Short mmCIF file of C-alpha atoms in Angstrom, two decimals:
data_model
loop_
_atom_site.label_atom_id
_atom_site.label_comp_id
_atom_site.label_asym_id
_atom_site.label_seq_id
_atom_site.Cartn_x
_atom_site.Cartn_y
_atom_site.Cartn_z
CA MET H 1 -19.08 41.55 35.89
CA ASN H 2 -15.57 40.51 35.99
CA LYS H 3 -15.59 36.73 37.55
CA ARG H 4 -18.55 35.95 34.61
CA PHE H 5 -15.63 37.52 32.06
CA ASN H 6 -12.79 35.58 33.90
CA LEU H 7 -15.00 32.78 33.56
CA ILE H 8 -15.25 32.61 29.77
CA PHE H 9 -11.72 33.65 29.22
CA LEU H 10 -10.75 30.41 31.30
CA ILE H 11 -13.12 28.14 29.12
CA ILE H 12 -12.10 29.82 26.27
CA ILE H 13 -8.11 29.25 27.45
CA PHE H 14 -8.63 25.37 27.83
CA ILE H 15 -11.11 24.72 24.23
CA VAL H 16 -7.30 26.93 22.84
CA VAL H 17 -5.25 24.54 24.76
CA SER H 18 -7.80 21.13 23.94
CA ILE H 19 -7.52 21.53 20.34
CA SER H 20 -4.09 22.08 20.44
CA PHE H 21 -3.36 18.98 22.76
CA TYR H 22 -5.08 17.08 20.17
CA PHE H 23 -3.35 18.56 17.24
CA VAL H 24 -0.27 17.54 18.86
CA ASN H 25 -1.08 14.21 19.58
CA GLU H 26 -2.45 13.51 16.11
CA LYS H 27 0.98 14.33 14.42
CA ASP H 28 2.67 12.51 17.26
CA ARG H 29 0.58 8.99 16.68
CA PHE H 30 1.04 9.61 12.49
CA SER H 31 4.61 10.39 12.74
CA ILE H 32 6.78 6.87 12.07
CA PRO H 33 9.77 5.76 13.64
CA ASP H 34 13.07 7.42 14.16
CA ARG H 35 15.64 6.47 11.87
CA SER H 36 13.28 4.60 9.91
CA PRO H 37 12.75 5.75 5.84
CA PRO H 38 9.62 7.66 4.67
CA TRP H 39 6.71 5.72 4.13
CA GLY H 40 5.52 4.57 0.43
CA VAL H 41 3.51 2.80 -1.39
CA GLY H 42 3.82 -0.51 -3.24
CA VAL H 43 1.84 -2.96 -5.64
CA TYR H 44 1.29 -6.15 -5.86
CA SER H 45 -1.06 -8.37 -8.56
CA SER H 46 -0.14 -11.46 -10.33
CA SER H 47 0.91 -12.71 -13.23
CA LEU H 48 -2.79 -13.76 -14.25
CA TYR H 49 -4.58 -11.15 -12.71
CA PRO H 50 -2.96 -8.23 -12.86
CA ALA H 51 -3.36 -4.37 -11.64
CA THR H 52 -2.62 -0.99 -12.95
CA ILE H 53 -2.10 1.74 -11.07
CA GLN H 54 -4.33 4.89 -12.86
CA THR H 55 -3.18 7.39 -9.16
CA ILE H 56 -2.84 6.97 -5.76
CA HIS H 57 -3.50 10.05 -3.34
CA ALA H 58 -2.45 10.05 0.09
CA ILE H 59 -5.07 12.28 2.76
CA ASN H 60 -4.20 13.69 6.36
CA THR H 61 -7.55 15.68 6.76
CA VAL H 62 -5.99 16.88 10.47
CA GLN H 63 -2.78 18.50 8.43
CA ASP H 64 -5.49 19.43 5.85
CA TRP H 65 -2.89 17.96 3.05
CA THR H 66 -3.09 15.23 0.25
CA LYS H 67 -0.17 13.75 -2.01
CA ILE H 68 -0.52 11.86 -5.26
CA LEU H 69 2.19 9.61 -4.80
CA MET H 70 4.52 9.46 -7.51
CA GLY H 71 5.15 5.64 -9.17
CA GLY H 72 4.37 3.87 -12.42
CA GLY H 73 1.74 1.06 -12.11
CA ASP H 74 1.86 -0.74 -15.54
CA GLY H 75 0.77 -4.12 -13.81
CA ILE H 76 1.64 -6.07 -16.85
CA TYR H 77 5.13 -5.74 -16.99
CA ARG H 78 5.74 -6.29 -13.30
CA SER H 79 4.07 -9.87 -13.08
CA LYS H 80 5.93 -10.92 -16.13
CA VAL H 81 5.79 -14.52 -16.21
CA GLU H 82 9.54 -15.69 -17.16
CA LYS H 83 10.97 -12.60 -14.28
CA ILE H 84 8.60 -14.17 -11.54
CA LYS H 85 9.66 -18.03 -12.33
CA LYS H 86 13.29 -16.74 -11.34
CA ILE H 87 12.84 -15.87 -8.41
CA PHE H 88 9.79 -18.34 -7.93
CA PRO H 89 10.56 -21.08 -10.16
CA ASP H 90 7.44 -23.41 -8.92
CA TYR H 91 5.46 -19.99 -9.10
CA ASN H 92 1.90 -21.09 -11.18
CA GLY H 93 0.39 -17.45 -12.45
CA PHE H 94 -2.37 -16.83 -9.33
CA GLY H 95 -0.39 -16.16 -5.98
CA ILE H 96 0.99 -12.41 -4.80
CA PRO H 97 4.90 -12.49 -5.47
CA LEU H 98 5.74 -10.39 -2.38
CA TYR H 99 8.81 -9.55 -4.13
CA HIS H 100 10.71 -5.99 -4.80
CA SER H 101 11.24 -6.65 -7.94
CA PHE H 102 7.80 -7.43 -9.31
CA SER H 103 6.04 -4.34 -7.07
CA SER H 104 5.55 -0.49 -8.60
CA GLN H 105 6.87 1.84 -5.38
CA TYR H 106 5.12 5.49 -4.77
CA THR H 107 6.67 8.04 -3.16
CA GLN H 108 5.95 11.15 -1.64
CA GLY H 109 7.64 14.71 -3.34
CA ASP H 110 8.51 15.69 -0.49
CA TYR H 111 9.61 12.60 1.58
CA GLY H 112 7.63 13.00 4.96
CA ARG H 113 7.29 11.17 8.14
CA ILE H 114 4.08 12.16 9.21
CA LEU H 115 1.34 9.41 8.25
CA PRO H 116 -1.83 10.04 5.60
CA GLU H 117 -5.15 9.18 8.00
CA LYS H 118 -6.02 6.87 4.64
CA ILE H 119 -5.31 6.07 0.68
CA ASN H 120 -7.30 6.17 -1.72
CA ILE H 121 -6.17 3.90 -4.93
CA TYR H 122 -7.60 3.99 -8.25
CA TRP H 123 -6.69 0.79 -10.40
CA THR H 124 -7.72 -1.04 -12.77
CA SER H 125 -8.12 -4.92 -13.09
CA GLU H 126 -6.85 -5.46 -16.64
CA VAL H 127 -8.38 -9.30 -16.75
CA ASN H 128 -11.73 -7.76 -16.80
CA SER H 129 -11.87 -4.66 -17.62
CA ARG H 130 -13.39 -3.59 -13.73
CA PHE H 131 -12.59 -0.10 -12.90
CA PHE H 132 -12.44 -0.11 -8.77
CA ILE H 133 -11.22 2.44 -5.65
CA THR H 134 -9.85 1.11 -3.50
CA THR H 135 -9.87 3.13 0.15
CA LEU H 136 -6.61 1.82 2.84
CA TYR H 137 -7.20 3.24 5.88
CA VAL H 138 -3.98 4.13 8.64
CA ASP H 139 -6.17 3.24 12.03
CA ASP H 140 -4.21 1.65 15.13
CA ILE H 141 -4.04 -1.46 13.44
CA ILE H 142 -0.81 0.00 11.19
CA ILE H 143 0.97 2.02 12.71
CA SER H 144 1.07 0.09 15.90
CA SER H 145 2.45 -2.22 13.42
CA MET H 146 4.98 0.00 11.80
CA ASN H 147 6.24 0.88 15.59
CA ARG H 148 7.33 -2.71 16.17
CA LYS H 149 10.47 -3.37 14.26
CA LEU H 150 10.94 -6.35 11.55
CA ASN H 151 14.25 -8.57 11.49
CA TYR H 152 16.49 -8.76 8.05
CA ASP H 153 19.49 -10.15 7.25
CA GLY H 154 20.82 -6.81 6.10
CA ASN H 155 23.78 -4.22 5.06
CA ASP H 156 25.02 -2.76 8.14
CA ASP H 157 25.97 0.38 6.09
CA ASN H 158 22.27 0.78 5.02
CA ILE H 159 21.75 4.29 6.73
CA TYR H 160 18.42 3.86 8.30
CA ASN H 161 20.23 1.48 10.50
CA ASN H 162 23.35 1.70 11.15
CA ASP H 163 24.49 0.85 14.55
CA GLU H 164 25.09 -2.37 16.71
CA TYR H 165 20.89 -2.26 17.30
CA ASN H 166 20.13 -1.00 14.62
CA LYS H 167 21.89 -3.34 12.11
CA PHE H 168 19.56 -6.52 11.00
CA SER H 169 16.79 -4.60 12.39
CA CYS H 170 14.23 -2.51 11.24
CA PHE H 171 10.27 -0.84 10.69
CA PRO H 172 8.88 -1.78 8.02
CA THR H 173 7.27 1.66 7.04
CA ASN H 174 6.87 0.41 3.85
CA ILE H 175 2.78 -0.17 3.16
CA ASN H 176 2.35 -2.69 0.71
CA ILE H 177 -0.76 -3.90 -0.90
CA GLY H 178 -2.12 -7.00 -3.03
CA PHE H 179 -4.64 -6.28 -5.86
CA PHE H 180 -7.20 -9.50 -6.83
CA PRO H 181 -9.90 -9.36 -9.70
CA ASP H 182 -12.37 -8.73 -7.47
CA GLY H 183 -11.81 -5.19 -6.17
CA GLU H 184 -10.11 -7.57 -3.13
CA THR H 185 -7.11 -6.60 -1.18
CA LYS H 186 -3.79 -7.78 1.57
CA VAL H 187 -1.66 -5.53 2.91
CA TRP H 188 2.29 -5.92 4.07
CA LEU H 189 4.16 -4.27 6.02
CA SER H 190 8.14 -3.97 4.85
CA CYS H 191 11.31 -2.13 5.34
CA GLY H 192 14.95 -4.35 4.40
CA GLY H 193 13.15 -7.21 1.72
CA ARG H 194 10.92 -8.69 4.92
CA TYR H 195 7.32 -8.61 4.81
CA ARG H 196 4.41 -8.56 7.88
CA PHE H 197 1.13 -9.26 6.73
CA VAL H 198 -1.64 -7.10 8.93
CA ASN H 199 -5.03 -6.94 8.97
CA ALA H 200 -6.00 -3.58 7.52
CA LYS H 201 -9.55 -2.35 7.67
CA ALA H 202 -9.96 -1.34 3.63
CA THR H 203 -13.05 -0.06 1.30
CA THR H 204 -13.41 -0.53 -2.47
CA VAL H 205 -16.22 0.85 -4.87
CA GLU H 206 -16.62 0.17 -8.22
CA ALA H 207 -16.62 2.62 -10.71
CA GLU H 208 -17.92 2.43 -14.06
CA ILE H 209 -15.18 4.77 -15.91
CA ASN H 210 -11.97 4.50 -14.85
CA TYR H 211 -9.90 7.47 -12.91
CA ASN H 212 -8.51 8.86 -16.64
CA ASN H 213 -11.77 8.54 -18.41
CA TYR H 214 -11.84 5.09 -19.24
CA SER H 215 -15.18 3.19 -20.42
CA HIS H 216 -14.83 -0.70 -20.08
CA LYS H 217 -14.44 -0.54 -23.75
CA ASP H 218 -11.98 1.91 -24.08
CA TRP H 219 -9.67 -0.61 -21.46
CA GLU H 220 -10.59 -4.70 -23.27
CA ASP H 221 -9.94 -2.15 -26.83
CA ILE H 222 -5.68 -1.40 -25.48
CA GLY H 223 -5.68 -5.80 -26.23
CA TYR H 224 -3.77 -6.82 -21.74
CA ILE H 225 -6.39 -9.32 -22.25
CA LYS H 226 -4.27 -11.42 -25.47
CA GLU H 227 -0.93 -11.30 -23.34
CA LEU H 228 -2.91 -12.70 -20.10
CA LYS H 229 -4.84 -15.56 -22.47
CA ASN H 230 -0.71 -16.34 -23.38
CA ARG H 231 0.38 -16.80 -19.86
CA ALA H 232 -2.25 -18.58 -19.42
CA ASP H 233 -1.93 -21.11 -22.06
CA TYR H 234 1.92 -21.16 -21.06
CA PHE H 235 1.19 -22.28 -17.69
CA GLY H 236 -1.95 -24.58 -19.13
CA VAL H 237 -4.55 -23.03 -16.95
CA LYS H 238 -8.01 -21.79 -17.82
CA LEU H 239 -8.34 -17.52 -16.32
CA PHE H 240 -11.97 -18.34 -15.91
CA PRO H 241 -13.62 -19.03 -13.10
CA ILE H 242 -11.42 -16.92 -11.25
CA ASN H 243 -9.03 -20.56 -9.02
CA LYS H 244 -9.41 -18.56 -5.77
CA LYS H 245 -7.95 -21.36 -3.77
CA GLU H 246 -5.01 -20.74 -5.79
CA MET H 247 -4.58 -16.79 -5.72
CA ASP H 248 -4.65 -17.01 -1.52
CA LYS H 249 -0.76 -18.28 -1.82
CA VAL H 250 1.51 -15.85 -1.64
CA TYR H 251 5.60 -16.15 -2.85
CA SER H 252 8.31 -15.06 -0.85
CA ASP H 253 11.82 -15.53 -0.99
CA ARG H 254 11.65 -15.11 3.07
CA LYS H 255 9.50 -15.90 5.61
CA ILE H 256 6.29 -13.45 5.59
CA ASP H 257 5.82 -12.38 10.08
#
């Protein structure tokens, strides 16, 4: 009887230790590198086909938390033609302008250093009043890329890169997502003004109403389409059919890693 009890006790101990080891490993796996800024999300879209964010939820099931990120998501304002042309004079309205002034930045309220397992983005494509829910999976591709430094022409006083080893390099802990009017997305990681493209896993579904319960008719009545037609006239192009080849272009003032 004692032997059987001891065996059961050892099995229970093994299970508890295994579960604890799993949770510790998962926490370490999703931890961002030391001396890097807290992770955040940047949102980009083109001038002719802007995306507006309703809300962004970051989820970690192992630690049992969900964070609603804080930020502003007006794609119309961020993608103003005159602002983009000052930085990229040859900009034609179609491509994604990867420059901090043209992104909507979303941050955590607690500046946490543990990554989510996935990020749900509720957004609207302005040009066609389509509503999407995109889920970005923070998988090993993103995590390993975050743990590889980017070189940059930085400020020596940067609080996260303030010694001889770090001052010209940084860990790209900002997750930047480019949105397209058909629901597709592209992902770059960034720090210090430098960007690295990552072939991230993301899925998108279309919804009949957006996160704030607007219907397609409600959104059309807001009147953004008139502004987009004015932009198309400025560039001397048509909004439809969408020129996907031109939309694939990415504008950056530095080489993308």
